[in-house]
Amino acid sequence: MNTRRLGTTDFELTPIGLGCMQFSNVGAGGSFYAPTAQETVTDIVRTSMESGVNWFDTAEMYGHGHSERALTTALHELGVRPGEVTVATKWPPLGRSARSIGATVQDRIDALQGFPIDLHQIHMPWGSLSPISSQVEAMARLQSEGRIASIGVSSFSAKQMERSRAVLRSHGMSLASNQIQLSLLHREAERNGVLKTAREFGVTLIAFSPLRSGMLTGKFHDEPERLASVKPIRRLIGRFNRKELERTAPLIDELKAVAAAHGVTVSQIALAWLVTFYGDTVVAIPGASRPEQAAESAAAAEIKLSDMELNRLDEVSKSIARNTR
Ligand SMILES: NC(=O)c1ccc[n+]([C@@H]2O[C@H](COP(=O)([O-])OP(=O)(O)OC[C@H]3O[C@@H](n4cnc5c(N)ncnc54)[C@H](OP(=O)(O)O)[C@@H]3O)[C@@H](O)[C@H]2O)c1
């Protein structure tokens, strides 16, 4: 797999990484998916790496560190050494002051079991007792102390990105990334200035829920009875209901046509579009509940879509994504 630079850092990321919320098992992160046994986590991580993936996105919120430990346990079991892959984690601001960024970093380092924090991200722009500028200052301190290698944010608006960047620039540092929801069904970044700002400042956009939590695989359209097995919070946030299946069907039909022409799957075309259409600014972190899903997602980075295919999917998606909010 080719690579893309993370912001203006020295990290080179494959266009497809692995999202590790699926390894949460407990807590808020664990309420979206069924628990994943360590053996399966290791299989998923092995398959991802064998398929060319070179980086992983986890977070404290994913099971209060369970995902961080499960990921790095897998990496150790596979004989991967610290520094051979890139690891991103996140600090959750909810109910906490900026001071907690420094106070909790050792917990993150411990949970990552010897793997460095290559990218530390502010998990969301809301919920903290301190302003964003203080949170970013605290992150800058950690970077200057060498405890984290680079700084990112998540779900930040264009203005919040600009403010964060200004704080970091005053320390001679840069904002590496903004992790946002982005997919063929969620394209707010094009309208709210986030994509433009990222391009202007050389900030990488990390696309989370790139398959809209599974909706863009087409499997729920093919077998609507699967909706019943989706956990309530995922059903609510991912809009897993029959009306949404109907509304998004024209896009899935278009994805199926392109997938058939390439001899690949619907989800692979959805991911290929995402990491091609926006150029090097965007990388994606599909999650996997099973190793086969990880292999499928990783292989999507190699699919070459024609301009006609990209534009046709753009058109159909725009007419549907516009109605989303
Ligand atoms: N920063 C944030 O606030 C934020 C928020 C959400 C997520 N994230 C990150 O983004 C990552 C991905 O987001 P996500 O988990 O919400 O959604 P996603 O990647 O769009 O969907 C992942 C789920 O889709 C299904 N799937 C994936 N590949 C498939 C395939 N080839 N065939 C059939 N089903 C397939 C699997 O679920 P089933 O098998 O159960 O159907 C899988 O767990 C997370 O792991 C996390 O790291 C970040």
mmCIF file of C-alpha atoms and ligand atoms in Angstrom:
data_model
loop_
_atom_site.group_PDB
_atom_site.id
_atom_site.type_symbol
_atom_site.label_atom_id
_atom_site.label_comp_id
_atom_site.label_asym_id
_atom_site.label_seq_id
_atom_site.Cartn_x
_atom_site.Cartn_y
_atom_site.Cartn_z
ATOM 1 C CA MET A 1 0.000 0.000 0.000
ATOM 2 C CA ASN A 2 1.293 3.494 -0.729
ATOM 3 C CA THR A 3 1.424 6.001 2.113
ATOM 4 C CA ARG A 4 0.364 9.562 2.951
ATOM 5 C CA ARG A 5 2.058 11.933 5.325
ATOM 6 C CA LEU A 6 0.279 12.611 8.625
ATOM 7 C CA GLY A 7 -0.079 16.400 8.511
ATOM 8 C CA THR A 8 3.413 17.858 8.303
ATOM 9 C CA THR A 9 4.894 15.178 10.596
ATOM 10 C CA ASP A 10 7.345 12.473 9.543
ATOM 11 C CA PHE A 11 4.744 9.717 9.942
ATOM 12 C CA GLU A 12 3.732 7.961 6.736
ATOM 13 C CA LEU A 13 0.295 6.384 6.977
ATOM 14 C CA THR A 14 -1.397 3.899 4.675
ATOM 15 C CA PRO A 15 -4.638 5.406 3.274
ATOM 16 C CA ILE A 16 -6.514 2.732 5.236
ATOM 17 C CA GLY A 17 -5.722 2.236 8.936
ATOM 18 C CA LEU A 18 -7.619 0.164 11.502
ATOM 19 C CA GLY A 19 -10.187 1.696 13.869
ATOM 20 C CA CYS A 20 -10.038 -0.037 17.245
ATOM 21 C CA MET A 21 -13.303 0.987 18.924
ATOM 22 C CA GLN A 22 -14.406 -2.598 18.210
ATOM 23 C CA PHE A 23 -11.925 -3.703 20.908
ATOM 24 C CA SER A 24 -13.594 -1.618 23.667
ATOM 25 C CA ASN A 25 -15.713 -4.409 25.181
ATOM 26 C CA VAL A 26 -16.908 -2.205 28.070
ATOM 27 C CA GLY A 27 -17.930 1.414 28.731
ATOM 28 C CA ALA A 28 -19.270 3.898 26.171
ATOM 29 C CA GLY A 29 -17.093 2.543 23.332
ATOM 30 C CA GLY A 30 -18.210 -0.989 24.193
ATOM 31 C CA SER A 31 -21.886 -0.181 23.786
ATOM 32 C CA PHE A 32 -21.660 -0.036 19.967
ATOM 33 C CA TYR A 33 -20.386 -3.516 19.136
ATOM 34 C CA ALA A 34 -20.363 -7.004 20.643
ATOM 35 C CA PRO A 35 -17.265 -7.732 22.779
ATOM 36 C CA THR A 36 -14.210 -8.970 20.869
ATOM 37 C CA ALA A 37 -12.095 -11.749 22.424
ATOM 38 C CA GLN A 38 -8.316 -11.150 22.548
ATOM 39 C CA GLU A 39 -7.763 -14.042 20.128
ATOM 40 C CA THR A 40 -10.004 -12.313 17.567
ATOM 41 C CA VAL A 41 -8.352 -8.941 18.206
ATOM 42 C CA THR A 42 -4.972 -10.521 17.453
ATOM 43 C CA ASP A 43 -6.378 -12.149 14.282
ATOM 44 C CA ILE A 44 -7.812 -8.812 13.123
ATOM 45 C CA VAL A 45 -4.547 -6.952 13.807
ATOM 46 C CA ARG A 46 -2.527 -9.730 12.093
ATOM 47 C CA THR A 47 -4.796 -9.675 9.030
ATOM 48 C CA SER A 48 -4.655 -5.882 8.829
ATOM 49 C CA MET A 49 -0.883 -5.861 8.916
ATOM 50 C CA GLU A 50 -0.575 -8.735 6.443
ATOM 51 C CA SER A 51 -2.850 -6.698 4.154
ATOM 52 C CA GLY A 52 -0.500 -3.710 4.394
ATOM 53 C CA VAL A 53 -2.074 -1.534 7.129
ATOM 54 C CA ASN A 54 0.608 0.325 9.108
ATOM 55 C CA TRP A 55 -1.373 2.258 11.724
ATOM 56 C CA PHE A 56 -4.068 1.963 14.358
ATOM 57 C CA ASP A 57 -6.517 4.354 15.987
ATOM 58 C CA THR A 58 -7.572 3.723 19.572
ATOM 59 C CA ALA A 59 -8.700 5.838 22.555
ATOM 60 C CA GLU A 60 -8.947 5.906 26.327
ATOM 61 C CA MET A 61 -12.736 6.004 25.894
ATOM 62 C CA TYR A 62 -12.702 2.672 24.108
ATOM 63 C CA GLY A 63 -13.239 0.587 27.228
ATOM 64 C CA HIS A 64 -11.251 2.808 29.640
ATOM 65 C CA GLY A 65 -8.018 1.652 28.003
ATOM 66 C CA HIS A 66 -9.184 -1.881 27.145
ATOM 67 C CA SER A 67 -8.826 -1.223 23.407
ATOM 68 C CA GLU A 68 -5.343 0.268 23.853
ATOM 69 C CA ARG A 69 -4.250 -2.815 25.820
ATOM 70 C CA ALA A 70 -5.936 -5.295 23.457
ATOM 71 C CA LEU A 71 -4.296 -3.662 20.428
ATOM 72 C CA THR A 72 -0.804 -3.609 21.910
ATOM 73 C CA THR A 73 -1.185 -7.126 23.376
ATOM 74 C CA ALA A 74 -1.924 -8.241 19.810
ATOM 75 C CA LEU A 75 1.074 -6.333 18.451
ATOM 76 C CA HIS A 76 3.350 -7.963 21.060
ATOM 77 C CA GLU A 77 1.900 -11.413 20.312
ATOM 78 C CA LEU A 78 2.635 -10.826 16.626
ATOM 79 C CA GLY A 79 6.236 -9.842 17.341
ATOM 80 C CA VAL A 80 5.729 -6.241 16.187
ATOM 81 C CA ARG A 81 8.187 -3.893 17.842
ATOM 82 C CA PRO A 82 7.429 -0.356 19.038
ATOM 83 C CA GLY A 83 8.118 2.048 16.193
ATOM 84 C CA GLU A 84 7.252 -0.471 13.465
ATOM 85 C CA VAL A 85 3.637 0.743 13.320
ATOM 86 C CA THR A 86 1.997 4.079 14.095
ATOM 87 C CA VAL A 87 -0.376 4.261 17.057
ATOM 88 C CA ALA A 88 -2.897 7.043 17.630
ATOM 89 C CA THR A 89 -4.892 7.401 20.823
ATOM 90 C CA LYS A 90 -7.190 10.045 22.327
ATOM 91 C CA TRP A 91 -7.842 11.975 25.529
ATOM 92 C CA PRO A 92 -11.548 12.317 26.403
ATOM 93 C CA PRO A 93 -12.364 15.831 27.674
ATOM 94 C CA LEU A 94 -15.755 14.982 29.201
ATOM 95 C CA GLY A 95 -16.006 16.567 32.673
ATOM 96 C CA ARG A 96 -12.259 17.085 32.825
ATOM 97 C CA SER A 97 -9.987 20.117 32.864
ATOM 98 C CA ALA A 98 -6.966 20.522 30.594
ATOM 99 C CA ARG A 99 -4.755 19.503 33.544
ATOM 100 C CA SER A 100 -6.011 15.947 33.130
ATOM 101 C CA ILE A 101 -4.182 15.671 29.776
ATOM 102 C CA GLY A 102 -0.830 15.705 31.583
ATOM 103 C CA ALA A 103 -2.205 13.820 34.581
ATOM 104 C CA THR A 104 -3.504 10.879 32.493
ATOM 105 C CA VAL A 105 -0.751 10.543 29.890
ATOM 106 C CA GLN A 106 1.141 7.981 31.991
ATOM 107 C CA ASP A 107 -2.031 5.829 32.052
ATOM 108 C CA ARG A 108 -2.078 5.944 28.256
ATOM 109 C CA ILE A 109 1.622 5.088 28.070
ATOM 110 C CA ASP A 110 1.023 2.159 30.457
ATOM 111 C CA ALA A 111 -2.016 0.941 28.516
ATOM 112 C CA LEU A 112 -0.012 1.020 25.265
ATOM 113 C CA GLN A 113 2.528 -1.341 26.828
ATOM 114 C CA GLY A 114 5.702 0.055 25.310
ATOM 115 C CA PHE A 115 4.226 1.397 22.064
ATOM 116 C CA PRO A 116 4.708 5.161 21.886
ATOM 117 C CA ILE A 117 1.889 7.681 21.494
ATOM 118 C CA ASP A 118 2.626 8.710 17.929
ATOM 119 C CA LEU A 119 -0.509 10.839 17.747
ATOM 120 C CA HIS A 120 -2.485 12.087 20.751
ATOM 121 C CA GLN A 121 -5.898 13.530 19.947
ATOM 122 C CA ILE A 122 -8.470 15.612 21.806
ATOM 123 C CA HIS A 123 -11.430 13.262 21.386
ATOM 124 C CA MET A 124 -14.092 15.942 20.928
ATOM 125 C CA PRO A 125 -14.358 19.744 21.150
ATOM 126 C CA TRP A 126 -17.049 19.698 23.857
ATOM 127 C CA GLY A 127 -17.432 18.599 27.476
ATOM 128 C CA SER A 128 -14.208 19.938 28.995
ATOM 129 C CA LEU A 129 -14.066 22.292 31.983
ATOM 130 C CA SER A 130 -11.250 24.192 30.198
ATOM 131 C CA PRO A 131 -11.221 26.108 26.918
ATOM 132 C CA ILE A 132 -9.811 24.421 23.836
ATOM 133 C CA SER A 133 -6.759 26.698 23.893
ATOM 134 C CA SER A 134 -5.774 25.342 27.342
ATOM 135 C CA GLN A 135 -6.277 21.763 26.158
ATOM 136 C CA VAL A 136 -4.053 22.369 23.146
ATOM 137 C CA GLU A 137 -1.448 24.074 25.396
ATOM 138 C CA ALA A 138 -1.417 20.934 27.563
ATOM 139 C CA MET A 139 -0.899 18.781 24.474
ATOM 140 C CA ALA A 140 1.951 21.075 23.352
ATOM 141 C CA ARG A 141 3.611 20.600 26.742
ATOM 142 C CA LEU A 142 3.489 16.809 26.325
ATOM 143 C CA GLN A 143 5.019 17.062 22.870
ATOM 144 C CA SER A 144 7.807 19.340 24.069
ATOM 145 C CA GLU A 145 8.508 16.836 26.879
ATOM 146 C CA GLY A 146 8.732 14.074 24.269
ATOM 147 C CA ARG A 147 5.857 12.093 25.784
ATOM 148 C CA ILE A 148 3.792 12.248 22.591
ATOM 149 C CA ALA A 149 5.080 12.656 19.044
ATOM 150 C CA SER A 150 2.278 14.675 17.429
ATOM 151 C CA ILE A 151 -1.055 16.332 18.159
ATOM 152 C CA GLY A 152 -4.493 15.868 16.638
ATOM 153 C CA VAL A 153 -8.100 16.758 17.370
ATOM 154 C CA SER A 154 -11.446 15.151 16.600
ATOM 155 C CA SER A 155 -14.783 16.552 15.431
ATOM 156 C CA PHE A 156 -13.322 20.084 15.498
ATOM 157 C CA SER A 157 -14.914 22.816 13.358
ATOM 158 C CA ALA A 158 -12.841 24.895 10.939
ATOM 159 C CA LYS A 159 -12.653 27.711 13.526
ATOM 160 C CA GLN A 160 -11.577 25.335 16.276
ATOM 161 C CA MET A 161 -8.906 23.923 13.968
ATOM 162 C CA GLU A 162 -7.646 27.444 13.251
ATOM 163 C CA ARG A 163 -7.492 28.272 16.974
ATOM 164 C CA SER A 164 -5.684 25.039 17.794
ATOM 165 C CA ARG A 165 -3.221 25.600 14.988
ATOM 166 C CA ALA A 166 -2.482 29.133 16.213
ATOM 167 C CA VAL A 167 -1.707 27.877 19.747
ATOM 168 C CA LEU A 168 0.573 25.166 18.373
ATOM 169 C CA ARG A 169 2.331 27.549 15.991
ATOM 170 C CA SER A 170 3.223 29.783 18.941
ATOM 171 C CA HIS A 171 5.239 26.761 20.172
ATOM 172 C CA GLY A 172 6.683 26.005 16.732
ATOM 173 C CA MET A 173 4.419 22.943 16.469
ATOM 174 C CA SER A 174 1.734 21.900 13.996
ATOM 175 C CA LEU A 175 -1.736 20.400 14.089
ATOM 176 C CA ALA A 176 -1.336 16.967 12.527
ATOM 177 C CA SER A 177 -4.941 15.861 12.110
ATOM 178 C CA ASN A 178 -8.643 16.304 12.642
ATOM 179 C CA GLN A 179 -10.598 13.042 12.956
ATOM 180 C CA ILE A 180 -14.109 13.555 11.636
ATOM 181 C CA GLN A 181 -17.039 11.560 10.403
ATOM 182 C CA LEU A 182 -16.654 11.342 6.641
ATOM 183 C CA SER A 183 -18.118 8.884 4.145
ATOM 184 C CA LEU A 184 -20.337 8.720 1.069
ATOM 185 C CA LEU A 185 -23.233 9.255 3.497
ATOM 186 C CA HIS A 186 -21.682 11.999 5.596
ATOM 187 C CA ARG A 187 -20.068 14.877 3.751
ATOM 188 C CA GLU A 188 -20.462 17.884 6.048
ATOM 189 C CA ALA A 189 -16.693 18.558 5.851
ATOM 190 C CA GLU A 190 -17.201 19.826 2.306
ATOM 191 C CA ARG A 191 -19.754 22.385 3.432
ATOM 192 C CA ASN A 192 -18.576 23.489 6.874
ATOM 193 C CA GLY A 193 -15.068 24.586 5.889
ATOM 194 C CA VAL A 194 -13.223 21.683 7.565
ATOM 195 C CA LEU A 195 -11.971 20.169 4.289
ATOM 196 C CA LYS A 196 -10.874 23.578 2.982
ATOM 197 C CA THR A 197 -9.082 24.425 6.236
ATOM 198 C CA ALA A 198 -7.359 21.045 6.345
ATOM 199 C CA ARG A 199 -6.073 21.513 2.807
ATOM 200 C CA GLU A 200 -4.937 25.061 3.505
ATOM 201 C CA PHE A 201 -3.015 24.122 6.671
ATOM 202 C CA GLY A 202 -1.764 20.694 5.603
ATOM 203 C CA VAL A 203 -3.830 18.922 8.269
ATOM 204 C CA THR A 204 -4.775 15.285 7.636
ATOM 205 C CA LEU A 205 -8.457 14.402 7.935
ATOM 206 C CA ILE A 206 -8.901 10.983 9.524
ATOM 207 C CA ALA A 207 -12.292 9.675 8.370
ATOM 208 C CA PHE A 208 -14.114 7.833 11.149
ATOM 209 C CA SER A 209 -17.145 5.610 10.549
ATOM 210 C CA PRO A 210 -16.092 5.477 6.854
ATOM 211 C CA LEU A 211 -18.651 2.707 6.257
ATOM 212 C CA ARG A 212 -21.291 4.615 8.303
ATOM 213 C CA SER A 213 -20.912 1.904 10.943
ATOM 214 C CA GLY A 214 -21.635 -0.840 8.407
ATOM 215 C CA MET A 215 -24.500 0.783 6.484
ATOM 216 C CA LEU A 216 -22.230 1.254 3.431
ATOM 217 C CA THR A 217 -21.479 -2.470 3.192
ATOM 218 C CA GLY A 218 -24.914 -3.046 1.631
ATOM 219 C CA LYS A 219 -25.476 -6.083 3.869
ATOM 220 C CA PHE A 220 -28.398 -4.458 5.692
ATOM 221 C CA HIS A 221 -29.995 -3.510 2.369
ATOM 222 C CA ASP A 222 -29.677 -7.118 1.196
ATOM 223 C CA GLU A 223 -30.915 -8.601 4.470
ATOM 224 C CA PRO A 224 -32.965 -6.041 6.430
ATOM 225 C CA GLU A 225 -33.615 -8.648 9.142
ATOM 226 C CA ARG A 226 -29.999 -8.017 10.217
ATOM 227 C CA LEU A 227 -31.174 -4.667 11.653
ATOM 228 C CA ALA A 228 -32.530 -6.532 14.677
ATOM 229 C CA SER A 229 -29.026 -7.663 15.680
ATOM 230 C CA VAL A 230 -27.578 -4.122 15.798
ATOM 231 C CA LYS A 231 -26.996 -2.774 19.316
ATOM 232 C CA PRO A 232 -29.379 0.093 20.258
ATOM 233 C CA ILE A 233 -26.775 2.901 20.389
ATOM 234 C CA ARG A 234 -25.280 1.895 17.020
ATOM 235 C CA ARG A 235 -28.799 1.597 15.602
ATOM 236 C CA LEU A 236 -29.634 5.105 16.784
ATOM 237 C CA ILE A 237 -26.421 6.897 15.771
ATOM 238 C CA GLY A 238 -25.989 4.944 12.518
ATOM 239 C CA ARG A 239 -29.693 5.330 11.694
ATOM 240 C CA PHE A 240 -30.142 1.607 11.238
ATOM 241 C CA ASN A 241 -33.822 1.497 10.295
ATOM 242 C CA ARG A 242 -35.882 0.484 7.279
ATOM 243 C CA LYS A 243 -36.605 4.063 6.208
ATOM 244 C CA GLU A 244 -32.884 4.808 6.061
ATOM 245 C CA LEU A 245 -32.284 1.626 4.039
ATOM 246 C CA GLU A 246 -34.864 2.810 1.532
ATOM 247 C CA ARG A 247 -33.440 6.332 1.417
ATOM 248 C CA THR A 248 -29.884 5.143 0.805
ATOM 249 C CA ALA A 249 -30.769 2.307 -1.607
ATOM 250 C CA PRO A 250 -29.935 4.299 -4.805
ATOM 251 C CA LEU A 251 -26.385 4.820 -3.524
ATOM 252 C CA ILE A 252 -25.972 1.146 -2.607
ATOM 253 C CA ASP A 253 -27.253 0.205 -6.096
ATOM 254 C CA GLU A 254 -24.639 2.476 -7.674
ATOM 255 C CA LEU A 255 -21.922 1.029 -5.416
ATOM 256 C CA LYS A 256 -23.023 -2.485 -6.429
ATOM 257 C CA ALA A 257 -22.694 -1.635 -10.121
ATOM 258 C CA VAL A 258 -19.150 -0.280 -9.665
ATOM 259 C CA ALA A 259 -18.236 -3.195 -7.371
ATOM 260 C CA ALA A 260 -19.401 -5.720 -9.992
ATOM 261 C CA ALA A 261 -17.290 -3.998 -12.657
ATOM 262 C CA HIS A 262 -14.189 -4.342 -10.439
ATOM 263 C CA GLY A 263 -15.020 -7.786 -9.019
ATOM 264 C CA VAL A 264 -14.918 -6.421 -5.460
ATOM 265 C CA THR A 265 -17.432 -5.639 -2.699
ATOM 266 C CA VAL A 266 -19.702 -2.656 -2.009
ATOM 267 C CA SER A 267 -17.759 -1.697 1.130
ATOM 268 C CA GLN A 268 -14.473 -1.770 -0.791
ATOM 269 C CA ILE A 269 -15.815 0.687 -3.374
ATOM 270 C CA ALA A 270 -17.139 2.954 -0.592
ATOM 271 C CA LEU A 271 -13.665 3.029 1.000
ATOM 272 C CA ALA A 272 -11.812 3.334 -2.317
ATOM 273 C CA TRP A 273 -13.958 6.354 -3.194
ATOM 274 C CA LEU A 274 -13.246 7.978 0.180
ATOM 275 C CA VAL A 275 -9.452 7.680 0.009
ATOM 276 C CA THR A 276 -9.357 8.704 -3.678
ATOM 277 C CA PHE A 277 -11.942 11.464 -4.062
ATOM 278 C CA TYR A 278 -10.387 13.835 -1.496
ATOM 279 C CA GLY A 279 -6.770 13.114 -2.472
ATOM 280 C CA ASP A 280 -3.989 12.801 0.089
ATOM 281 C CA THR A 281 -5.822 14.949 2.675
ATOM 282 C CA VAL A 282 -7.983 12.014 3.790
ATOM 283 C CA VAL A 283 -7.121 8.661 5.367
ATOM 284 C CA ALA A 284 -9.768 6.275 6.727
ATOM 285 C CA ILE A 285 -10.043 4.021 9.770
ATOM 286 C CA PRO A 286 -12.694 1.356 9.123
ATOM 287 C CA GLY A 287 -13.365 -0.829 12.131
ATOM 288 C CA ALA A 288 -13.541 -4.606 11.854
ATOM 289 C CA SER A 289 -15.469 -7.112 13.925
ATOM 290 C CA ARG A 290 -13.842 -10.027 12.099
ATOM 291 C CA PRO A 291 -10.466 -10.607 10.337
ATOM 292 C CA GLU A 292 -12.105 -11.016 6.895
ATOM 293 C CA GLN A 293 -13.551 -7.507 7.206
ATOM 294 C CA ALA A 294 -10.098 -6.102 7.980
ATOM 295 C CA ALA A 295 -8.632 -7.813 4.905
ATOM 296 C CA GLU A 296 -11.447 -6.533 2.711
ATOM 297 C CA SER A 297 -11.081 -2.960 3.943
ATOM 298 C CA ALA A 298 -7.303 -2.885 3.560
ATOM 299 C CA ALA A 299 -7.495 -4.193 -0.017
ATOM 300 C CA ALA A 300 -9.757 -1.263 -0.924
ATOM 301 C CA ALA A 301 -6.719 1.026 -0.952
ATOM 302 C CA GLU A 302 -5.468 -0.727 -4.094
ATOM 303 C CA ILE A 303 -8.654 -0.224 -6.137
ATOM 304 C CA LYS A 304 -8.326 2.288 -8.959
ATOM 305 C CA LEU A 305 -11.597 4.054 -9.699
ATOM 306 C CA SER A 306 -11.993 5.939 -12.971
ATOM 307 C CA ASP A 307 -12.950 9.625 -12.980
ATOM 308 C CA MET A 308 -16.330 8.615 -14.331
ATOM 309 C CA GLU A 309 -16.908 6.198 -11.432
ATOM 310 C CA LEU A 310 -15.727 8.735 -8.854
ATOM 311 C CA ASN A 311 -17.994 11.420 -10.255
ATOM 312 C CA ARG A 312 -21.023 9.199 -10.623
ATOM 313 C CA LEU A 313 -20.726 8.090 -6.961
ATOM 314 C CA ASP A 314 -20.164 11.717 -5.972
ATOM 315 C CA GLU A 315 -23.384 12.739 -7.720
ATOM 316 C CA VAL A 316 -25.587 9.972 -6.329
ATOM 317 C CA SER A 317 -24.122 10.362 -2.838
ATOM 318 C CA LYS A 318 -24.555 14.143 -2.829
ATOM 319 C CA SER A 319 -28.258 13.902 -3.517
ATOM 320 C CA ILE A 320 -28.616 11.514 -0.568
ATOM 321 C CA ALA A 321 -26.039 12.917 1.867
ATOM 322 C CA ARG A 322 -27.620 16.375 1.486
ATOM 323 C CA ASN A 323 -30.829 15.077 3.046
ATOM 324 C CA THR A 324 -29.008 13.501 5.956
ATOM 325 C CA ARG A 325 -29.236 16.550 8.250
HETATM 326 N N1 LIG B 1 -13.345 10.221 16.885
HETATM 327 C C1 LIG B 1 -14.552 9.784 17.100
HETATM 328 O O1 LIG B 1 -15.369 10.451 17.740
HETATM 329 C C2 LIG B 1 -14.956 8.441 16.550
HETATM 330 C C3 LIG B 1 -16.306 8.055 16.508
HETATM 331 C C4 LIG B 1 -16.618 6.797 15.978
HETATM 332 C C5 LIG B 1 -15.604 5.957 15.506
HETATM 333 N N2 LIG B 1 -14.310 6.348 15.577
HETATM 334 C C6 LIG B 1 -13.220 5.497 15.052
HETATM 335 O O2 LIG B 1 -13.560 5.066 13.744
HETATM 336 C C7 LIG B 1 -13.491 3.649 13.647
HETATM 337 C C8 LIG B 1 -14.507 3.141 12.653
HETATM 338 O O3 LIG B 1 -15.789 3.675 12.905
HETATM 339 P P1 LIG B 1 -17.080 2.767 13.178
HETATM 340 O O4 LIG B 1 -16.703 1.522 13.863
HETATM 341 O O5 LIG B 1 -18.073 3.667 13.789
HETATM 342 O O6 LIG B 1 -17.687 2.449 11.738
HETATM 343 P P2 LIG B 1 -17.226 1.760 10.379
HETATM 344 O O7 LIG B 1 -15.779 1.577 10.297
HETATM 345 O O8 LIG B 1 -17.916 2.568 9.368
HETATM 346 O O9 LIG B 1 -17.970 0.321 10.470
HETATM 347 C C9 LIG B 1 -17.343 -0.758 11.095
HETATM 348 C C10 LIG B 1 -18.292 -1.942 11.213
HETATM 349 O O10 LIG B 1 -18.887 -2.238 9.960
HETATM 350 C C11 LIG B 1 -18.969 -3.659 9.777
HETATM 351 N N3 LIG B 1 -18.057 -4.013 8.674
HETATM 352 C C12 LIG B 1 -16.807 -3.522 8.444
HETATM 353 N N4 LIG B 1 -16.284 -4.082 7.331
HETATM 354 C C13 LIG B 1 -17.209 -4.921 6.854
HETATM 355 C C14 LIG B 1 -17.260 -5.790 5.739
HETATM 356 N N5 LIG B 1 -16.251 -5.866 4.880
HETATM 357 N N6 LIG B 1 -18.375 -6.528 5.541
HETATM 358 C C15 LIG B 1 -19.411 -6.443 6.385
HETATM 359 N N7 LIG B 1 -19.436 -5.644 7.475
HETATM 360 C C16 LIG B 1 -18.341 -4.902 7.702
HETATM 361 C C17 LIG B 1 -18.524 -4.298 11.082
HETATM 362 O O11 LIG B 1 -19.610 -4.421 11.998
HETATM 363 P P3 LIG B 1 -20.544 -5.719 12.109
HETATM 364 O O12 LIG B 1 -19.785 -6.923 11.641
HETATM 365 O O13 LIG B 1 -20.922 -5.771 13.554
HETATM 366 O O14 LIG B 1 -21.727 -5.419 11.233
HETATM 367 C C18 LIG B 1 -17.580 -3.224 11.616
HETATM 368 O O15 LIG B 1 -17.396 -3.324 13.015
HETATM 369 C C19 LIG B 1 -13.684 3.157 15.089
HETATM 370 O O16 LIG B 1 -13.153 1.886 15.300
HETATM 371 C C20 LIG B 1 -12.948 4.233 15.869
HETATM 372 O O17 LIG B 1 -11.567 3.957 15.881
HETATM 373 C C21 LIG B 1 -13.982 7.576 16.081
#
